[in-house]
Short mmCIF file of C-alpha atoms in Angstrom, two decimals:
data_model
loop_
_atom_site.label_atom_id
_atom_site.label_comp_id
_atom_site.label_asym_id
_atom_site.label_seq_id
_atom_site.Cartn_x
_atom_site.Cartn_y
_atom_site.Cartn_z
CA MET A 134 8.77 -16.64 35.01
CA ASN A 135 6.12 -17.64 37.73
CA ASP A 136 2.84 -17.17 38.15
CA LYS A 137 3.77 -14.28 40.52
CA ASP A 138 5.56 -12.88 38.11
CA ILE A 139 2.76 -13.28 35.67
CA ASP A 140 0.38 -11.54 38.10
CA GLU A 141 2.73 -9.19 38.57
CA VAL A 142 3.25 -7.85 35.05
CA LEU A 143 -0.81 -8.28 34.73
CA HIS A 144 -1.00 -5.81 37.98
CA GLN A 145 1.41 -3.27 36.36
CA ALA A 146 -0.39 -3.53 32.62
CA ALA A 147 -4.06 -2.84 34.54
CA GLN A 148 -2.55 0.02 36.39
CA THR A 149 -1.41 1.30 33.04
CA SER A 150 -4.61 1.30 31.41
CA ASP A 151 -5.94 3.29 34.22
CA ALA A 152 -3.85 5.55 33.53
CA LEU A 153 -5.52 6.73 30.48
CA GLU A 154 -7.45 10.39 31.09
CA PRO A 155 -10.88 9.74 30.68
CA ALA A 156 -11.09 12.69 28.78
CA LEU A 157 -8.68 11.16 25.90
CA LEU A 158 -11.60 7.95 26.54
CA GLN A 159 -14.23 9.51 25.54
CA ARG A 160 -12.95 12.09 23.07
CA VAL A 161 -11.83 8.30 21.46
CA ALA A 162 -15.98 6.78 21.54
CA ALA A 163 -17.06 9.71 20.62
CA SER A 164 -15.06 9.75 17.63
CA LEU A 165 -16.50 6.57 16.78
CA GLN A 166 -20.32 6.96 17.09
CA PRO A 167 -20.20 8.74 13.84
CA LEU A 168 -19.44 5.12 12.18
CA GLU A 169 -21.70 3.39 10.26
CA PRO A 170 -22.21 0.37 8.55
CA VAL A 171 -22.06 1.15 4.61
CA ARG A 172 -23.57 -0.65 1.98
CA PRO A 173 -20.80 -2.86 -0.90
CA LEU A 174 -20.30 -1.19 -3.84
CA PRO A 175 -22.52 -2.41 -7.03
CA ARG A 176 -20.00 -4.74 -8.79
CA THR A 177 -17.49 -3.95 -11.45
CA TRP A 178 -19.17 -5.27 -14.58
CA VAL A 179 -22.43 -3.30 -13.20
CA LEU A 180 -20.19 0.72 -12.40
CA ALA A 181 -18.77 -0.28 -15.65
CA THR A 182 -21.91 -0.61 -17.38
CA ALA A 183 -23.48 2.01 -15.83
CA LEU A 184 -20.95 4.38 -17.23
CA LEU A 185 -20.45 2.89 -20.52
CA PHE A 186 -24.65 3.76 -21.29
CA LEU A 187 -23.53 7.24 -19.25
CA GLY A 188 -20.93 8.11 -21.96
CA ALA A 189 -23.22 6.72 -24.84
CA ALA A 190 -26.12 8.94 -23.72
CA ILE A 191 -24.40 11.76 -24.38
CA ALA A 192 -22.08 11.63 -26.89
CA LEU A 193 -25.72 10.26 -28.58
CA VAL A 194 -27.84 13.07 -27.58
CA ALA A 195 -24.76 15.72 -28.73
CA ALA A 196 -24.63 14.45 -32.20
CA PHE A 197 -28.60 14.30 -32.28
CA HIS A 198 -29.21 17.26 -32.15
CA ALA A 199 -25.70 18.65 -33.98
CA GLY A 200 -27.19 16.47 -36.82
CA PHE A 201 -24.82 12.55 -37.81
CA TYR A 202 -23.16 14.21 -40.89
CA GLY A 203 -20.21 12.49 -40.16
CA PHE A 204 -21.33 9.11 -39.57
CA ALA A 205 -24.11 9.21 -42.40
CA LYS A 206 -20.56 10.02 -44.39
CA MET A 207 -18.63 7.24 -43.57
CA ASP A 208 -18.72 4.16 -45.83
CA LEU A 209 -19.33 0.85 -43.70
CA LEU A 210 -15.60 -0.47 -42.98
CA GLU A 211 -15.03 3.31 -41.92
CA ARG A 212 -18.06 2.77 -39.73
CA LEU A 213 -16.59 -0.42 -37.79
CA LEU A 214 -13.51 0.20 -37.36
CA ILE A 215 -13.71 3.49 -35.94
CA PHE A 216 -16.67 2.69 -33.57
CA SER A 217 -15.74 -0.34 -32.54
CA THR A 218 -12.17 0.68 -31.56
CA LEU A 219 -13.68 3.67 -29.73
CA ALA A 220 -15.91 1.41 -27.62
CA CYS A 221 -13.44 -1.29 -27.13
CA PHE A 222 -11.20 1.12 -25.43
CA ALA A 223 -14.13 2.74 -23.12
CA CYS A 224 -14.95 -0.99 -22.25
CA VAL A 225 -11.71 -0.73 -21.06
CA ALA A 226 -11.06 2.86 -19.88
CA ALA A 227 -14.14 2.24 -17.57
CA ALA A 228 -13.49 -0.87 -15.48
CA GLU A 229 -9.85 1.07 -15.15
CA PHE A 230 -11.38 4.40 -13.52
CA VAL A 231 -13.72 1.89 -11.89
CA HIS A 232 -10.33 0.04 -10.03
CA SER A 233 -9.18 3.20 -9.10
CA MET A 234 -11.91 3.79 -7.06
CA ILE A 235 -11.60 0.62 -4.97
CA PRO A 236 -8.56 0.02 -3.45
CA GLY A 237 -7.16 -3.23 -4.24
CA SER A 238 -8.49 -4.04 -6.77
CA ARG A 239 -6.88 -6.11 -10.34
CA ARG A 240 -5.40 -3.03 -13.19
CA LEU A 241 -4.55 -4.25 -16.52
CA PHE A 242 -3.25 -1.12 -17.50
CA THR A 243 -1.29 1.84 -16.08
CA PRO A 244 -3.04 4.70 -16.59
CA GLU A 245 -0.65 6.40 -18.61
CA ASN A 246 0.07 3.28 -20.42
CA LEU A 247 -3.77 2.80 -21.77
CA LEU A 248 -4.06 6.04 -22.61
CA LEU A 249 -0.54 5.98 -24.46
CA LEU A 250 -2.57 2.65 -26.55
CA ALA A 251 -5.62 4.45 -26.76
CA SER A 252 -4.27 7.45 -28.75
CA ILE A 253 -1.55 5.44 -31.50
CA LEU A 254 -4.35 3.21 -31.90
CA LEU A 255 -6.78 5.70 -33.10
CA LEU A 256 -3.85 7.58 -35.00
CA ALA A 257 -3.18 4.31 -37.03
CA ILE A 258 -6.83 3.77 -37.47
CA PHE A 259 -7.81 7.27 -38.62
CA ALA A 260 -4.18 7.57 -40.66
CA LEU A 261 -5.73 4.23 -42.54
CA LEU A 262 -8.87 5.36 -43.44
CA PHE A 263 -8.67 8.78 -44.19
CA HIS A 264 -6.09 10.19 -47.23
CA ASP A 265 -7.66 13.71 -48.06
CA TYR A 266 -4.66 15.82 -47.22
CA HIS A 267 -5.92 19.61 -47.24
CA THR A 268 -5.57 21.72 -45.03
CA ASP A 269 -8.57 24.18 -45.60
CA HIS A 270 -9.73 26.08 -42.43
CA PHE A 271 -7.03 24.18 -40.49
CA LEU A 272 -7.60 26.02 -37.18
CA SER A 273 -10.15 27.50 -37.13
CA ALA A 274 -12.39 24.21 -37.96
CA GLY A 275 -10.04 22.42 -35.48
CA ILE A 276 -9.99 24.69 -32.43
CA LEU A 277 -13.89 24.29 -32.73
CA CYS A 278 -13.47 20.23 -33.06
CA LEU A 279 -11.54 20.23 -30.24
CA VAL A 280 -12.86 22.16 -28.08
CA THR A 281 -16.46 20.24 -29.06
CA GLY A 282 -15.22 17.11 -27.90
CA VAL A 283 -13.33 18.69 -24.31
CA ALA A 284 -17.26 20.35 -23.45
CA HIS A 285 -18.63 17.43 -23.44
CA ALA A 286 -16.32 15.27 -22.42
CA ILE A 287 -16.28 17.18 -19.19
CA PRO A 288 -19.55 16.77 -18.29
CA VAL A 289 -18.82 12.56 -19.23
CA GLY A 290 -16.43 12.79 -16.66
CA LEU A 291 -18.17 14.58 -13.81
CA LEU A 292 -20.85 12.88 -13.55
CA GLY A 293 -18.56 9.57 -13.74
CA TRP A 294 -17.04 10.98 -10.98
CA LEU A 295 -19.88 11.72 -9.21
CA LEU A 296 -21.97 7.68 -10.48
CA LEU A 297 -18.36 6.38 -8.07
CA ARG A 298 -18.30 9.27 -5.04
CA ARG A 299 -19.16 5.96 -2.76
CA GLY A 300 -15.62 4.71 -4.17
CA LEU A 301 -12.07 5.30 -2.69
CA ALA A 302 -9.17 6.61 -5.19
CA LEU A 303 -5.97 6.13 -3.08
CA ASN A 304 -4.40 8.00 -6.29
CA ARG A 305 -6.86 10.47 -6.86
CA VAL A 306 -4.57 11.70 -10.31
CA ALA A 307 -4.42 8.26 -11.28
CA ALA A 308 -7.97 8.07 -10.82
CA GLY A 309 -8.25 11.44 -12.68
CA LEU A 310 -6.21 11.08 -15.78
CA LEU A 311 -8.20 7.77 -16.56
CA GLY A 312 -11.74 9.13 -15.60
CA GLY A 313 -10.96 11.94 -18.18
CA ALA A 314 -9.60 9.53 -20.74
CA PHE A 315 -12.97 8.31 -20.78
CA ALA A 316 -14.22 10.82 -20.76
CA GLY A 317 -12.35 11.92 -24.19
CA LEU A 318 -13.62 8.78 -25.59
CA ALA A 319 -17.02 10.33 -24.91
CA GLY A 320 -16.04 13.10 -26.88
CA ILE A 321 -14.14 11.78 -29.60
CA THR A 322 -17.40 9.12 -29.94
CA LEU A 323 -19.55 12.35 -30.67
CA LEU A 324 -17.26 14.43 -33.18
CA GLU A 325 -17.31 11.08 -35.12
CA LEU A 326 -20.52 11.19 -35.40
CA HIS A 327 -21.22 14.56 -36.03
CA CYS A 328 -18.11 16.31 -37.86
CA PRO A 329 -17.82 15.31 -41.66
CA ASN A 330 -14.88 17.07 -42.13
CA PHE A 331 -13.05 14.51 -43.40
CA GLN A 332 -9.22 15.83 -44.12
CA ALA A 333 -6.48 13.71 -42.66
CA PHE A 334 -4.72 16.42 -40.46
CA HIS A 335 -8.22 17.15 -39.11
CA ILE A 336 -8.82 14.43 -37.57
CA LEU A 337 -5.43 12.83 -36.64
CA VAL A 338 -4.67 15.94 -34.59
CA TRP A 339 -7.94 17.86 -33.58
CA HIS A 340 -9.92 14.83 -32.96
CA THR A 341 -7.37 12.48 -31.42
CA ALA A 342 -6.11 15.52 -29.66
CA VAL A 343 -9.65 15.40 -27.15
CA LEU A 344 -8.42 12.01 -25.74
CA PRO A 345 -5.02 13.47 -24.16
CA VAL A 346 -7.12 17.13 -23.51
CA SER A 347 -9.67 15.48 -21.68
CA ALA A 348 -7.51 13.38 -19.02
CA ALA A 349 -5.44 15.43 -18.82
CA LEU A 350 -7.73 17.82 -16.97
CA GLY A 351 -9.24 14.90 -15.19
CA ALA A 352 -5.97 14.27 -13.81
CA LEU A 353 -5.84 18.11 -13.09
CA LEU A 354 -8.79 18.11 -11.33
CA GLY A 355 -7.70 14.94 -9.06
CA TYR A 356 -4.39 16.26 -7.87
CA LEU A 357 -6.58 19.58 -7.37
CA LEU A 358 -8.67 18.13 -5.24
CA ASN A 359 -5.74 15.74 -3.36
CA HIS A 360 -4.30 18.61 -2.91
CA HIS A 361 -7.11 20.36 -0.96
CA LEU A 362 -7.75 17.27 0.92
CA ARG A 363 -4.86 17.46 2.17
CA ARG A 364 -4.82 21.12 3.09
CA THR A 365 -8.06 20.36 4.75
CA ALA A 366 -5.92 17.76 6.81
CA SER A 367 -3.87 19.56 8.14
CA VAL A 368 -5.75 22.88 9.41
CA GLY A 369 -7.27 22.06 12.63
CA PRO A 370 -11.03 22.34 12.93
CA GLU A 371 -10.53 26.12 14.67
CA GLY A 372 -8.39 26.76 11.02
CA THR A 373 -4.98 25.93 13.34
CA ARG A 374 -2.18 23.17 12.91
CA PRO A 375 -2.95 20.08 15.32
CA SER A 376 -0.54 19.20 17.68
CA HIS A 377 2.38 16.81 17.13
#
């Protein structure tokens, strides 16, 4: 290929670019105009710490209004093991929740593994500490605790999602599961602070169930949001599907 051939190729490319419709170029330019630089997200530890303060604040305020009957009934060993375990898993869940909202972040656990590990360890600690195997009012008292824990986990999860709204979850179901798991730990913390029912099966079944139920609600919310966004994206500006 000589210089003349190269000149012909460049000339043909220039003619091809001129063939683009002006209306198309105008639409491309218009779509770029709203783009503005965005502020970078705070560091992961800052966001995770904010989540921890949020969860702890809601659990403590709710326990303050309802009463710290469970905490007062515990001995030192029970307080140390239960609340240190909840705090450790809350730290991990908060960090993983933040990572799920930042594409390319390093992950230590899959959401499912974290949920399974936290549930098993909590069950083991509760089984180790509580040995009253009576089942008085098992269903009525248990459902009340489950509803109370999940009801206080919901605002933790929603406010946590709002706190991380500037992030981008590539897998919204996994992010929702992590957010729900973190919120569920806050709900269990409230129950351990407040509930004076130390019957083993009550705590093993109903208190621990707050974690998977909250995680499932978070995953469901992520799925519904993902479905809504996909459906919105597949519909044109006037309710028609875009042509391909």
